[in-house]
Short mmCIF file of C-alpha atoms and ligand atoms in Angstrom, two decimals:
data_model
loop_
_atom_site.label_atom_id
_atom_site.label_comp_id
_atom_site.label_asym_id
_atom_site.label_seq_id
_atom_site.Cartn_x
_atom_site.Cartn_y
_atom_site.Cartn_z
CA MET A 1 18.98 -4.72 -5.14
CA SER A 2 15.99 -3.97 -7.36
CA ASN A 3 12.39 -4.72 -6.82
CA SER A 4 9.73 -4.69 -9.50
CA THR A 5 7.17 -2.98 -7.28
CA LYS A 6 7.74 0.64 -6.32
CA TYR A 7 6.98 1.99 -2.85
CA VAL A 8 5.84 5.46 -1.89
CA PHE A 9 5.84 6.22 1.83
CA VAL A 10 3.68 9.05 3.11
CA THR A 11 4.67 10.54 6.46
CA GLY A 12 3.27 13.50 8.35
CA GLY A 13 4.96 16.25 10.31
CA VAL A 14 4.19 19.25 12.56
CA THR A 15 0.65 18.23 13.50
CA SER A 16 -1.89 15.48 13.03
CA SER A 17 -5.04 15.87 10.90
CA LEU A 18 -3.20 17.28 7.88
CA GLY A 19 -5.04 14.84 5.64
CA LYS A 20 -2.39 12.24 4.82
CA GLY A 21 -5.18 9.84 3.88
CA ILE A 22 -6.65 12.20 1.30
CA ILE A 23 -3.22 13.09 -0.13
CA SER A 24 -2.33 9.39 -0.40
CA ALA A 25 -5.67 8.60 -2.03
CA SER A 26 -5.36 11.58 -4.41
CA LEU A 27 -1.85 10.62 -5.48
CA ALA A 28 -3.04 7.04 -5.98
CA LYS A 29 -5.95 8.30 -8.09
CA LEU A 30 -3.62 10.28 -10.36
CA LEU A 31 -1.26 7.35 -10.81
CA GLN A 32 -4.18 5.00 -11.45
CA ALA A 33 -5.53 7.47 -14.04
CA ARG A 34 -2.20 7.11 -15.86
CA GLY A 35 -2.72 3.37 -16.08
CA TYR A 36 -0.71 2.17 -13.09
CA SER A 37 -2.05 -0.50 -10.77
CA ILE A 38 -2.04 0.91 -7.25
CA THR A 39 -2.91 -0.02 -3.70
CA ILE A 40 -2.67 2.00 -0.51
CA GLN A 41 -1.80 0.65 2.91
CA LYS A 42 -2.11 2.30 6.30
CA LEU A 43 0.32 1.56 9.14
CA ASP A 44 -1.16 2.62 12.48
CA PRO A 45 1.21 3.05 15.43
CA TYR A 46 -1.30 2.23 18.18
CA ILE A 47 -1.22 -1.01 20.15
CA ASN A 48 -4.79 -2.16 19.53
CA ILE A 49 -4.79 -5.11 17.13
CA ASP A 50 -7.35 -3.26 15.03
CA PRO A 51 -9.79 -0.37 15.53
CA GLY A 52 -12.71 -2.81 15.90
CA THR A 53 -12.70 -2.47 19.67
CA LEU A 54 -12.21 1.31 19.63
CA ASN A 55 -15.00 3.67 20.56
CA PRO A 56 -15.78 5.81 17.47
CA TYR A 57 -15.14 8.92 19.59
CA GLU A 58 -11.49 7.80 19.72
CA HIS A 59 -10.86 7.17 16.11
CA GLY A 60 -13.96 7.76 13.98
CA GLU A 61 -15.64 5.04 12.00
CA CYS A 62 -14.38 1.48 11.82
CA PHE A 63 -14.24 0.55 8.13
CA VAL A 64 -14.84 -3.08 7.09
CA THR A 65 -13.29 -4.82 4.06
CA ASP A 66 -14.66 -7.70 1.97
CA ASP A 67 -12.42 -10.16 3.78
CA GLY A 68 -13.72 -8.97 7.15
CA ALA A 69 -10.89 -6.75 8.39
CA GLU A 70 -11.97 -4.03 10.83
CA THR A 71 -9.83 -1.11 9.75
CA ASP A 72 -8.99 2.56 9.92
CA LEU A 73 -11.40 4.91 8.15
CA ASP A 74 -8.67 5.98 5.73
CA LEU A 75 -9.20 2.66 3.94
CA GLY A 76 -12.66 3.95 3.12
CA HIS A 77 -11.09 6.95 1.37
CA TYR A 78 -8.73 4.64 -0.52
CA GLU A 79 -11.63 2.55 -1.81
CA ARG A 80 -13.84 5.53 -2.59
CA PHE A 81 -11.08 7.21 -4.62
CA LEU A 82 -9.66 4.14 -6.37
CA ASN A 83 -12.75 1.95 -6.70
CA VAL A 84 -10.52 -1.03 -5.82
CA PRO A 85 -11.25 -3.12 -2.71
CA THR A 86 -8.73 -3.26 0.14
CA SER A 87 -8.09 -6.25 2.41
CA GLN A 88 -6.60 -7.41 5.72
CA ALA A 89 -3.11 -6.60 4.42
CA ASN A 90 -3.97 -2.94 3.83
CA ASN A 91 -4.10 -1.99 7.52
CA VAL A 92 -1.39 -2.95 9.98
CA THR A 93 -1.12 -1.80 13.59
CA THR A 94 1.67 -2.01 16.12
CA GLY A 95 -0.55 -4.48 17.98
CA LYS A 96 -0.58 -6.80 14.95
CA ILE A 97 3.18 -6.46 14.46
CA TYR A 98 3.98 -7.36 18.07
CA GLN A 99 1.39 -10.13 18.17
CA SER A 100 2.99 -11.78 15.19
CA VAL A 101 6.57 -11.37 16.49
CA ILE A 102 5.59 -12.74 19.90
CA GLU A 103 3.84 -15.74 18.31
CA LYS A 104 7.02 -16.44 16.34
CA GLU A 105 9.10 -16.18 19.51
CA ARG A 106 6.81 -18.65 21.30
CA ARG A 107 7.12 -21.07 18.37
CA GLY A 108 10.90 -20.86 18.71
CA ASP A 109 11.38 -19.30 15.29
CA PHE A 110 14.16 -16.99 16.52
CA LEU A 111 16.40 -19.91 17.54
CA GLY A 112 17.45 -18.60 20.93
CA LYS A 113 18.21 -15.06 19.81
CA THR A 114 17.22 -12.02 21.86
CA VAL A 115 14.10 -10.56 20.22
CA GLN A 116 14.47 -6.81 19.70
CA VAL A 117 12.76 -3.82 18.10
CA ILE A 118 15.61 -3.74 15.57
CA PRO A 119 15.74 -6.06 13.67
CA HIS A 120 12.73 -8.17 14.62
CA ILE A 121 9.96 -5.58 14.84
CA THR A 122 11.31 -3.59 11.90
CA ASP A 123 11.67 -6.80 9.83
CA GLU A 124 8.05 -7.64 10.56
CA ILE A 125 7.01 -4.13 9.47
CA LYS A 126 9.03 -4.43 6.25
CA GLU A 127 7.48 -7.82 5.56
CA ARG A 128 3.97 -6.40 6.02
CA ILE A 129 4.76 -3.56 3.62
CA GLN A 130 6.07 -5.98 1.01
CA ILE A 131 3.19 -8.48 1.28
CA LEU A 132 1.21 -6.21 -1.04
CA GLY A 133 4.18 -5.53 -3.32
CA ASN A 134 5.03 -9.21 -3.66
CA LYS A 135 1.56 -10.13 -4.90
CA GLY A 136 2.67 -9.23 -8.41
CA VAL A 137 -0.53 -7.26 -8.90
CA TYR A 138 0.55 -3.72 -8.09
CA ASP A 139 3.01 -1.43 -9.86
CA ILE A 140 3.10 0.91 -6.90
CA VAL A 141 2.24 0.45 -3.21
CA ILE A 142 1.57 3.65 -1.28
CA THR A 143 2.13 3.18 2.45
CA GLU A 144 0.74 5.84 4.74
CA ILE A 145 2.38 5.97 8.16
CA GLY A 146 -0.12 7.06 10.81
CA GLY A 147 0.77 9.60 13.49
CA THR A 148 3.26 12.44 13.33
CA VAL A 149 7.02 12.21 12.85
CA GLY A 150 8.64 12.48 16.26
CA ASP A 151 6.02 10.39 18.06
CA ILE A 152 7.69 7.67 20.12
CA GLU A 153 5.18 5.15 18.79
CA SER A 154 6.03 5.66 15.14
CA LEU A 155 9.83 5.32 15.52
CA PRO A 156 10.03 1.67 14.38
CA TYR A 157 8.00 2.51 11.27
CA ILE A 158 10.31 5.36 10.28
CA GLU A 159 13.27 3.06 10.88
CA ALA A 160 11.68 0.44 8.61
CA VAL A 161 11.24 3.12 5.94
CA ARG A 162 14.91 4.11 6.34
CA GLN A 163 15.98 0.51 5.85
CA MET A 164 13.76 -0.02 2.82
CA LYS A 165 15.05 3.18 1.22
CA TRP A 166 18.57 1.87 1.76
CA GLU A 167 17.85 -1.62 0.48
CA PHE A 168 15.71 -0.64 -2.51
CA GLU A 169 17.16 2.75 -3.33
CA GLN A 170 15.68 2.95 -6.83
CA ASP A 171 12.25 1.80 -5.77
CA CYS A 172 11.32 3.80 -2.68
CA ILE A 173 10.50 7.44 -2.11
CA VAL A 174 9.14 9.41 0.83
CA VAL A 175 6.46 12.07 0.53
CA HIS A 176 6.35 14.14 3.70
CA LEU A 177 3.22 16.14 4.48
CA THR A 178 3.76 19.23 6.61
CA LEU A 179 2.07 22.42 7.64
CA VAL A 180 3.03 25.93 6.56
CA PRO A 181 1.00 28.02 9.01
CA TYR A 182 -0.12 31.58 8.42
CA LEU A 183 0.68 33.95 11.28
CA ALA A 184 -1.97 36.63 11.17
CA ALA A 185 0.01 39.01 13.41
CA ALA A 186 3.03 38.85 11.09
CA GLY A 187 0.86 38.59 7.96
CA GLU A 188 3.14 35.78 6.76
CA LEU A 189 3.33 32.10 6.00
CA LYS A 190 5.99 30.44 8.14
CA THR A 191 8.28 27.66 6.94
CA LYS A 192 10.13 26.94 10.20
CA PRO A 193 7.80 24.15 11.41
CA THR A 194 8.36 22.39 8.08
CA GLN A 195 12.12 22.81 8.36
CA HIS A 196 12.03 21.39 11.87
CA SER A 197 9.95 18.40 10.96
CA VAL A 198 12.27 17.57 8.06
CA LYS A 199 15.23 17.88 10.47
CA GLN A 200 13.48 15.41 12.72
CA LEU A 201 13.16 12.95 9.84
CA LEU A 202 16.81 13.51 8.93
CA GLU A 203 17.86 12.70 12.49
CA MET A 204 16.22 9.33 11.92
CA GLY A 205 18.12 8.90 8.69
CA VAL A 206 15.29 9.65 6.28
CA GLN A 207 15.56 12.35 3.63
CA PRO A 208 12.11 13.09 2.22
CA ASP A 209 11.99 13.29 -1.58
CA ILE A 210 8.84 15.36 -1.86
CA LEU A 211 7.22 17.82 0.54
CA CYS A 212 3.48 18.43 0.45
CA CYS A 213 2.83 21.65 2.29
CA ARG A 214 -0.63 22.20 3.73
CA THR A 215 -1.36 25.88 3.62
CA GLU A 216 -4.26 28.28 3.69
CA HIS A 217 -2.56 30.71 1.31
CA GLU A 218 -0.54 30.54 -1.88
CA LEU A 219 2.98 29.22 -1.53
CA ASP A 220 4.90 31.67 -3.72
CA LEU A 221 8.22 31.07 -5.44
CA THR A 222 10.26 32.66 -2.67
CA LEU A 223 8.74 30.37 -0.08
CA ARG A 224 9.12 27.31 -2.29
CA ARG A 225 12.76 28.19 -2.88
CA LYS A 226 13.33 28.63 0.83
CA ILE A 227 11.72 25.31 1.72
CA ALA A 228 13.62 23.51 -1.06
CA LYS A 229 16.93 24.93 0.09
CA PHE A 230 16.53 24.25 3.81
CA CYS A 231 15.07 20.79 3.33
CA ASN A 232 17.30 19.42 0.51
CA VAL A 233 14.49 18.84 -1.97
CA ASN A 234 14.11 19.98 -5.57
CA MET A 235 12.01 23.07 -6.25
CA ASN A 236 9.48 21.04 -8.23
CA ALA A 237 9.19 18.65 -5.28
CA VAL A 238 7.77 21.35 -3.02
CA ILE A 239 4.06 20.81 -3.53
CA GLU A 240 1.44 23.25 -2.36
CA SER A 241 -1.59 21.61 -0.79
CA ARG A 242 -4.25 24.27 -0.31
CA ASP A 243 -7.44 23.77 1.67
CA ALA A 244 -10.12 22.48 -0.71
CA GLU A 245 -13.87 22.92 -0.83
CA SER A 246 -14.35 19.16 -1.19
CA ILE A 247 -11.96 16.24 -0.64
CA TYR A 248 -12.77 15.21 -4.22
CA ASP A 249 -11.05 18.39 -5.48
CA VAL A 250 -7.70 17.28 -4.08
CA PRO A 251 -6.62 14.97 -6.95
CA LEU A 252 -7.05 17.86 -9.39
CA LEU A 253 -5.18 20.27 -7.11
CA MET A 254 -2.35 17.74 -6.84
CA GLN A 255 -2.36 17.29 -10.60
CA ALA A 256 -1.99 21.05 -11.07
CA GLU A 257 1.06 20.86 -8.79
CA GLU A 258 2.34 17.85 -10.80
CA LEU A 259 2.70 15.66 -7.72
CA ASP A 260 2.12 12.50 -9.78
CA LYS A 261 4.70 13.53 -12.37
CA VAL A 262 7.37 14.24 -9.75
CA VAL A 263 6.64 10.92 -8.03
CA LEU A 264 6.98 8.97 -11.29
CA GLU A 265 10.19 10.77 -12.22
CA LYS A 266 11.72 10.00 -8.86
CA LEU A 267 10.69 6.37 -9.14
CA GLY A 268 12.16 6.18 -12.64
CA LEU A 269 8.79 5.34 -14.20
CA PRO A 270 7.53 6.72 -17.52
CA THR A 271 5.40 9.87 -17.35
CA LYS A 272 4.29 9.87 -20.96
CA LEU A 273 0.66 8.88 -20.50
CA THR A 274 -1.55 11.75 -19.41
CA PRO A 275 -3.98 10.92 -16.64
CA ASP A 276 -7.51 10.23 -17.77
CA LEU A 277 -9.65 12.04 -15.21
CA GLY A 278 -12.69 12.58 -17.44
CA SER A 279 -15.21 10.75 -15.26
CA TRP A 280 -13.72 12.22 -12.07
CA LYS A 281 -14.19 15.74 -13.46
CA GLU A 282 -17.74 14.86 -14.50
CA PHE A 283 -18.43 13.74 -10.91
CA LEU A 284 -17.06 17.04 -9.57
CA ASP A 285 -19.07 19.02 -12.06
CA ARG A 286 -22.28 17.34 -10.97
CA LEU A 287 -21.30 17.72 -7.32
CA LYS A 288 -20.88 21.46 -7.75
CA ASN A 289 -23.88 22.11 -9.95
CA PRO A 290 -26.81 20.29 -8.38
CA GLU A 291 -30.32 20.82 -9.70
CA PHE A 292 -32.17 19.73 -6.57
CA GLN A 293 -31.66 19.76 -2.84
CA VAL A 294 -32.89 17.46 -0.06
CA THR A 295 -32.33 17.23 3.69
CA ILE A 296 -31.66 13.87 5.27
CA GLY A 297 -31.78 13.36 9.03
CA LEU A 298 -28.94 11.10 10.13
CA VAL A 299 -29.94 9.71 13.51
CA GLY A 300 -27.06 8.35 15.57
CA LYS A 301 -25.41 8.57 18.94
CA TYR A 302 -21.94 9.64 17.81
CA VAL A 303 -23.01 12.69 15.80
CA GLU A 304 -20.68 15.03 17.74
CA LEU A 305 -17.84 13.35 15.83
CA LYS A 306 -18.96 13.23 12.22
CA ASP A 307 -16.04 10.96 11.28
CA SER A 308 -17.97 8.22 13.10
CA TYR A 309 -20.29 8.06 10.10
CA LYS A 310 -17.76 8.88 7.37
CA SER A 311 -18.74 6.18 4.88
CA ILE A 312 -22.44 6.98 5.28
CA SER A 313 -22.00 10.71 4.70
CA GLU A 314 -19.73 10.09 1.70
CA SER A 315 -22.24 7.56 0.28
CA LEU A 316 -24.94 10.23 0.57
CA ILE A 317 -22.72 12.65 -1.39
CA HIS A 318 -22.15 10.03 -4.12
CA ALA A 319 -25.88 9.23 -4.27
CA GLY A 320 -26.65 12.95 -4.44
CA VAL A 321 -24.33 13.32 -7.42
CA ALA A 322 -26.02 10.36 -9.12
CA ASN A 323 -29.35 12.17 -8.65
CA LYS A 324 -28.03 15.69 -9.48
CA THR A 325 -29.00 16.57 -5.92
CA LYS A 326 -27.29 18.36 -3.09
CA VAL A 327 -27.82 16.24 0.02
CA ILE A 328 -27.80 18.25 3.22
CA VAL A 329 -27.29 16.07 6.28
CA ARG A 330 -28.97 17.14 9.50
CA TRP A 331 -27.10 15.38 12.30
CA ILE A 332 -29.61 14.25 14.91
CA HIS A 333 -28.41 13.02 18.27
CA SER A 334 -30.46 9.91 19.05
CA GLU A 335 -30.08 10.51 22.79
CA LYS A 336 -31.88 13.83 22.44
CA VAL A 337 -34.88 12.49 20.52
CA THR A 338 -37.87 11.82 22.78
CA LYS A 339 -41.54 11.07 22.24
CA GLU A 340 -42.28 14.63 23.33
CA ASN A 341 -39.98 16.39 20.88
CA LEU A 342 -40.25 13.84 18.04
CA ASP A 343 -42.26 15.99 15.61
CA GLU A 344 -40.02 18.96 16.24
CA SER A 345 -36.81 16.91 15.84
CA MET A 346 -37.91 15.40 12.54
CA GLU A 347 -39.54 18.50 11.09
CA GLY A 348 -38.51 19.46 7.57
CA LEU A 349 -36.68 16.21 6.82
CA ASP A 350 -37.09 14.76 3.34
CA GLY A 351 -35.64 11.42 4.41
CA ILE A 352 -34.51 9.68 7.60
CA LEU A 353 -31.50 7.42 7.97
CA VAL A 354 -31.03 5.55 11.25
CA ALA A 355 -27.39 4.70 11.72
CA PRO A 356 -25.55 1.55 12.86
CA GLY A 357 -24.37 1.26 16.44
CA PHE A 358 -23.95 -0.79 19.58
CA GLY A 359 -25.45 -0.72 23.06
CA SER A 360 -28.41 0.94 24.70
CA ARG A 361 -27.44 4.62 24.67
CA GLY A 362 -29.74 6.54 22.34
CA ILE A 363 -31.71 3.47 21.26
CA SER A 364 -35.15 4.79 22.20
CA GLY A 365 -34.55 7.92 20.13
CA LYS A 366 -33.68 5.72 17.15
CA ILE A 367 -36.85 3.66 17.59
CA ASP A 368 -38.94 6.83 17.83
CA ALA A 369 -37.30 8.19 14.67
CA VAL A 370 -38.30 5.00 12.83
CA ARG A 371 -41.85 5.38 14.07
CA TYR A 372 -41.98 8.94 12.77
CA ALA A 373 -40.69 7.85 9.35
CA ARG A 374 -43.13 4.93 9.13
CA GLU A 375 -46.22 6.82 10.27
CA ASN A 376 -45.52 10.03 8.37
CA LYS A 377 -44.44 8.19 5.23
CA VAL A 378 -41.03 9.79 5.12
CA PRO A 379 -38.52 7.72 3.09
CA PHE A 380 -36.54 5.63 5.55
CA PHE A 381 -33.22 3.83 5.42
CA GLY A 382 -32.03 1.79 8.41
CA ILE A 383 -28.55 0.33 8.48
CA CYS A 384 -27.59 -2.57 10.77
CA LEU A 385 -28.73 -1.37 14.23
CA GLY A 386 -30.97 1.04 12.27
CA MET A 387 -32.65 -1.95 10.60
CA GLN A 388 -32.92 -3.74 13.93
CA CYS A 389 -34.63 -0.67 15.42
CA ALA A 390 -37.11 -0.71 12.52
CA VAL A 391 -37.95 -4.33 13.37
CA VAL A 392 -38.41 -3.55 17.09
CA GLU A 393 -40.56 -0.51 16.29
CA PHE A 394 -42.79 -2.52 13.94
CA ALA A 395 -43.17 -5.29 16.53
CA ARG A 396 -44.18 -2.86 19.25
CA ASN A 397 -46.43 -0.51 17.34
CA VAL A 398 -47.90 -2.64 14.54
CA LEU A 399 -47.79 -6.21 15.89
CA ASN A 400 -48.62 -4.85 19.34
CA LEU A 401 -45.82 -6.81 21.01
CA LYS A 402 -45.25 -4.03 23.51
CA GLU A 403 -42.23 -5.66 25.13
CA ALA A 404 -40.45 -6.54 21.92
CA HIS A 405 -36.76 -5.68 21.87
CA THR A 406 -33.33 -6.78 20.77
CA THR A 407 -31.58 -9.07 23.24
CA GLU A 408 -28.51 -6.84 22.88
CA ILE A 409 -30.34 -4.35 25.12
CA SER A 410 -32.79 -6.52 27.02
CA ASP A 411 -31.63 -10.13 27.12
CA ARG A 412 -34.75 -11.45 28.81
CA CYS A 413 -37.38 -9.48 26.97
CA LYS A 414 -40.68 -11.22 26.30
CA ASP A 415 -40.44 -10.88 22.51
CA PRO A 416 -36.84 -11.03 21.32
CA VAL A 417 -37.52 -10.02 17.71
CA ILE A 418 -33.81 -9.36 17.28
CA ASP A 419 -31.66 -12.04 18.88
CA ILE A 420 -28.04 -13.06 19.16
CA MET A 421 -26.86 -15.29 16.28
CA ALA A 422 -26.41 -18.93 17.27
CA GLU A 423 -22.70 -18.91 16.34
CA GLN A 424 -22.15 -15.86 18.57
CA LYS A 425 -23.56 -17.36 21.77
CA GLU A 426 -20.36 -18.96 23.02
CA ILE A 427 -18.05 -16.10 22.04
CA SER A 428 -16.67 -14.07 24.93
CA GLU A 429 -13.73 -12.26 23.29
CA MET A 430 -14.55 -8.86 21.81
CA GLY A 431 -11.90 -8.36 19.09
CA GLY A 432 -12.63 -9.53 15.54
CA THR A 433 -15.36 -11.95 16.62
CA MET A 434 -18.46 -10.43 15.03
CA ARG A 435 -19.98 -11.67 11.76
CA LEU A 436 -17.60 -9.70 9.56
CA GLY A 437 -17.07 -9.09 5.87
CA SER A 438 -18.92 -10.06 2.71
CA TYR A 439 -21.83 -12.48 2.54
CA GLN A 440 -24.29 -13.12 -0.22
CA CYS A 441 -27.88 -12.07 -0.13
CA GLN A 442 -30.79 -13.23 -2.29
CA LEU A 443 -33.31 -10.48 -3.06
CA THR A 444 -37.06 -10.81 -3.65
CA PRO A 445 -37.98 -9.76 -7.20
CA GLY A 446 -40.16 -6.66 -7.34
CA SER A 447 -39.00 -5.33 -3.97
CA ASN A 448 -37.54 -1.84 -3.53
CA ILE A 449 -34.17 -3.38 -2.94
CA SER A 450 -34.11 -5.57 -6.04
CA GLU A 451 -35.25 -2.58 -8.08
CA ALA A 452 -32.32 -0.62 -6.68
CA TYR A 453 -29.71 -3.22 -7.60
CA HIS A 454 -31.33 -4.53 -10.81
CA ILE A 455 -30.01 -7.98 -9.88
CA ASP A 456 -31.28 -10.60 -7.47
CA LYS A 457 -28.10 -11.85 -5.86
CA ILE A 458 -25.80 -9.35 -4.19
CA SER A 459 -22.84 -9.41 -1.85
CA GLU A 460 -22.45 -6.85 0.94
CA ARG A 461 -20.29 -6.35 4.03
CA HIS A 462 -21.33 -7.06 7.59
CA ARG A 463 -20.40 -6.23 11.17
CA HIS A 464 -22.87 -7.52 13.72
CA ARG A 465 -23.69 -10.14 16.38
CA TYR A 466 -27.50 -9.94 16.39
CA GLU A 467 -30.05 -10.89 13.75
CA PHE A 468 -33.75 -10.92 12.91
CA ASN A 469 -35.44 -13.72 14.88
CA ASN A 470 -37.02 -15.92 12.22
CA ASN A 471 -39.59 -17.30 14.71
CA TYR A 472 -41.44 -14.03 14.20
CA LEU A 473 -41.08 -13.79 10.44
CA GLU A 474 -44.56 -14.99 9.52
CA GLN A 475 -46.17 -12.54 11.91
CA PHE A 476 -44.18 -9.65 10.44
CA GLU A 477 -44.88 -10.62 6.85
CA ASN A 478 -48.60 -11.06 7.48
CA SER A 479 -48.72 -7.52 8.83
CA GLY A 480 -46.79 -5.85 6.02
CA MET A 481 -43.11 -5.94 6.94
CA LYS A 482 -41.46 -8.27 4.43
CA ALA A 483 -38.06 -9.89 4.45
CA THR A 484 -36.93 -9.01 0.92
CA GLY A 485 -33.33 -10.15 1.25
CA LYS A 486 -31.99 -13.30 2.87
CA ASN A 487 -28.73 -15.11 3.14
CA PRO A 488 -29.22 -18.02 0.69
CA GLU A 489 -27.42 -20.52 2.95
CA THR A 490 -28.69 -19.70 6.42
CA GLY A 491 -31.96 -17.88 5.78
CA LEU A 492 -30.73 -14.96 7.91
CA VAL A 493 -32.89 -11.93 7.18
CA GLU A 494 -30.70 -9.29 5.57
CA VAL A 495 -33.34 -6.83 4.39
CA VAL A 496 -36.76 -5.72 5.62
CA GLU A 497 -39.20 -3.47 3.79
CA ILE A 498 -42.68 -2.06 4.27
CA LYS A 499 -44.82 -2.02 1.16
CA ASP A 500 -47.39 0.61 2.01
CA HIS A 501 -44.83 3.39 2.21
CA PRO A 502 -42.90 5.59 -0.27
CA TRP A 503 -39.59 3.82 0.54
CA PHE A 504 -38.85 1.97 3.75
CA VAL A 505 -35.79 -0.27 3.68
CA GLY A 506 -33.65 -1.67 6.49
CA THR A 507 -30.50 -3.68 5.82
CA GLN A 508 -28.56 -5.86 8.22
CA PHE A 509 -25.49 -5.30 6.03
CA HIS A 510 -23.54 -2.05 5.58
CA PRO A 511 -23.91 -0.78 1.99
CA GLU A 512 -21.96 2.38 2.88
CA TYR A 513 -18.65 0.49 2.75
CA LYS A 514 -19.02 -0.12 -0.97
CA SER A 515 -19.99 3.28 -2.37
CA THR A 516 -17.29 4.92 -4.51
CA VAL A 517 -16.95 7.97 -6.74
CA ALA A 518 -16.89 5.73 -9.82
CA LYS A 519 -19.81 3.62 -8.53
CA PRO A 520 -22.21 5.43 -6.22
CA HIS A 521 -24.00 2.71 -4.25
CA PRO A 522 -27.29 1.61 -5.87
CA LEU A 523 -29.13 1.49 -2.55
CA PHE A 524 -28.13 5.00 -1.45
CA THR A 525 -28.91 6.19 -4.98
CA ALA A 526 -32.37 4.58 -4.80
CA PHE A 527 -32.95 6.12 -1.36
CA ILE A 528 -32.14 9.65 -2.57
CA SER A 529 -34.18 9.09 -5.72
CA ALA A 530 -37.17 8.03 -3.58
CA VAL A 531 -36.64 11.06 -1.33
CA LEU A 532 -36.66 13.35 -4.38
CA LYS A 533 -39.78 11.75 -5.80
CA ASN A 534 -41.52 12.00 -2.46
CA SER A 535 -40.60 15.62 -1.81
CA LYS A 536 -41.73 16.84 -5.25
N1 LIG B 601 -25.25 -3.93 17.64
C1 LIG B 601 -25.88 -4.58 16.55
C2 LIG B 601 -25.37 -6.00 16.34
O1 LIG B 601 -24.30 -6.34 16.78
C3 LIG B 601 -25.74 -3.77 15.29
C4 LIG B 601 -24.32 -3.61 14.83
C5 LIG B 601 -24.13 -2.51 13.85
O2 LIG B 601 -24.95 -1.61 13.74
N2 LIG B 601 -23.00 -2.51 13.17
O3 LIG B 601 -26.00 -6.80 15.70
#
């Protein structure tokens, strides 16, 4: 049987954290640069329906798509590399697979049959993989399988890959990412873990077509030959994947190893067109040769695990490149910021960014950080909870509403300047029930934000339950905090700004989800530009 869309499966062996997401995104970038239409999908073997209910310490940031999916942070890499939006279909978990099969069983769709992992769960997995392929939009779908080969949880996924390889022999290949560790005592790179992980795949009936070998040292010809021979792959399909200075170097490293060419050959697709990576190289050149340098304080409560703020830190890198500036991030734990150590904690910062978040832990440190930025005229950017903290701080210290708060933290406070949205009041379930995904926002001409975007109507992604309480709007505006962005239908305040300040912007939406290498986000770019201007 033939299928017009081609499928590339990316699996991982030996250990987790080898960077399957970056390899998938880099391969996709190279194929896209040759003119192919590509999407990348992540299959996650955990039982949560989505990562929306996961603590960031468990799994890093929760990425949000335009259509409101709460997804794995790898989707952020896919979008940043490809500059193409992902959607609900791009992230599937075991929870979603089982939920759907069980719903079908309850509807009676299986006509009295016993419902089993094979074929019912594997069929559902195969269907989810092909949803993207069947759209008729993509030449190639890259499907990254989360976890490590050999995990009990990922067995049904590997079985689904085996079946698809069997059914669509000409159209499916497997790229297996492994580790070739360096043993200092022996002074050697070791291939045995790679051999073992390929054996494990073979036991499950899957022969990988290409091996990407993560290594800290050069993989010489002897090693490549050895790996090829023991793992039944061609010599040119043993790809060295060396540690890189920046994740944005990886597409070029993979190009040097001809990963894209080998993939296309194995899929029977033409390799004639050379990839056009001109603008990517320009980005890298600017990244590596900055003219200026600034330090931004990122105030949040999950700073021990930097992956919790992945999209924000990548957006700062993109905005730095747009401004020929190296952006150094100082990670500031909001729980450790107090009134007493405020000056010390914020010393030397050129700009302050207060991060999104949930719950009371670390909130007073965030509010104090806003106060410092406002009073000392340090450029300030507040995102979601960061914007809400800016509103609470202004209410307390400028409007003199000393008991002002968000009802998320203090549900009976005297001045609920941030309050739960009406449509959220009756919701008791946690998963997927926030205000999620893209909504439009009308900007006030002449504001910092409209100057950043150069247009007056924008669309940005959301993930929140609380909002600015419009009963207080007049009071805020009369005292200098303006609502410069609103949802045109509901009047929900999306953006607040202070005029008498070098740059003070808070957004209810999350601009960080839309910054890419090809299109650094205008708001982050404007923030860094204001920081530069202010620090000169
Ligand atoms: N906890 C806040 C709310 O739900 C902010 C959410 C966020 O920062 N993403 O409105």
